Amino acid sequence: MFKGSTNQTNIRIQARALSNYFQERLIASRNALERECIIYTQELLALYQWPDENAEKEKNNEN
């Protein structure tokens, strides 16, 4: 009976280790995806020339 409980303990330890491993992988994947989203958004914003509000105000003041 003692040997059976030891096996159950080993299984729990292994399951916990696997759970921790996959949780760490999930967090790493999420962080990588967040970085990719930020880079993608920055690249999209760089495609457009957004008007500078200060430049428009200066043009209006000159006229």
GROMACS .gro file of C-alpha atoms in nm:
model
   63
    1MET     CA    1   0.000   0.000   0.000
    2PHE     CA    2   0.287   0.237   0.075
    3LYS     CA    3   0.433   0.175  -0.269
    4GLY     CA    4   0.105   0.269  -0.438
    5SER     CA    5   0.087   0.602  -0.258
    6THR     CA    6   0.446   0.672  -0.362
    7ASN     CA    7   0.350   0.612  -0.726
    8GLN     CA    8   0.056   0.850  -0.688
    9THR     CA    9   0.287   1.110  -0.539
   10ASN     CA   10   0.531   1.067  -0.828
   11ILE     CA   11   0.246   1.104  -1.077
   12ARG     CA   12   0.130   1.423  -0.904
   13ILE     CA   13   0.482   1.565  -0.909
   14GLN     CA   14   0.521   1.481  -1.278
   15ALA     CA   15   0.178   1.629  -1.356
   16ARG     CA   16   0.269   1.947  -1.167
   17ALA     CA   17   0.599   1.971  -1.355
   18LEU     CA   18   0.419   1.930  -1.688
   19SER     CA   19   0.159   2.183  -1.586
   20ASN     CA   20   0.430   2.434  -1.494
   21TYR     CA   21   0.612   2.367  -1.820
   22PHE     CA   22   0.304   2.430  -2.033
   23GLN     CA   23   0.205   2.733  -1.829
   24GLU     CA   24   0.551   2.884  -1.886
   25ARG     CA   25   0.527   2.806  -2.258
   26LEU     CA   26   0.183   2.969  -2.272
   27ILE     CA   27   0.311   3.284  -2.103
   28ALA     CA   28   0.613   3.299  -2.335
   29SER     CA   29   0.388   3.254  -2.640
   30ARG     CA   30   0.151   3.524  -2.519
   31ASN     CA   31   0.440   3.765  -2.464
   32ALA     CA   32   0.579   3.691  -2.810
   33LEU     CA   33   0.237   3.747  -2.965
   34GLU     CA   34   0.199   4.079  -2.782
   35ARG     CA   35   0.540   4.190  -2.913
   36GLU     CA   36   0.444   4.089  -3.268
   37CYS     CA   37   0.118   4.284  -3.240
   38ILE     CA   38   0.303   4.594  -3.125
   39ILE     CA   39   0.554   4.565  -3.410
   40TYR     CA   40   0.274   4.509  -3.664
   41THR     CA   41   0.082   4.811  -3.536
   42GLN     CA   42   0.393   5.029  -3.552
   43GLU     CA   43   0.458   4.916  -3.908
   44LEU     CA   44   0.100   4.995  -4.008
   45LEU     CA   45   0.122   5.340  -3.853
   46ALA     CA   46   0.449   5.401  -4.037
   47LEU     CA   47   0.275   5.338  -4.370
   48TYR     CA   48   0.058   5.646  -4.326
   49GLN     CA   49   0.177   6.002  -4.305
   50TRP     CA   50  -0.035   6.141  -4.029
   51PRO     CA   51  -0.076   6.520  -4.046
   52ASP     CA   52   0.111   6.709  -3.780
   53GLU     CA   53  -0.135   6.927  -3.588
   54ASN     CA   54   0.134   7.179  -3.495
   55ALA     CA   55   0.240   7.220  -3.859
   56GLU     CA   56  -0.120   7.291  -3.957
   57LYS     CA   57  -0.155   7.550  -3.680
   58GLU     CA   58   0.166   7.722  -3.795
   59LYS     CA   59   0.038   7.734  -4.154
   60ASN     CA   60  -0.287   7.888  -4.036
   61ASN     CA   61  -0.100   8.146  -3.828
   62GLU     CA   62   0.119   8.245  -4.126
   63ASN     CA   63  -0.188   8.308  -4.342
   0.00000   0.00000   0.00000
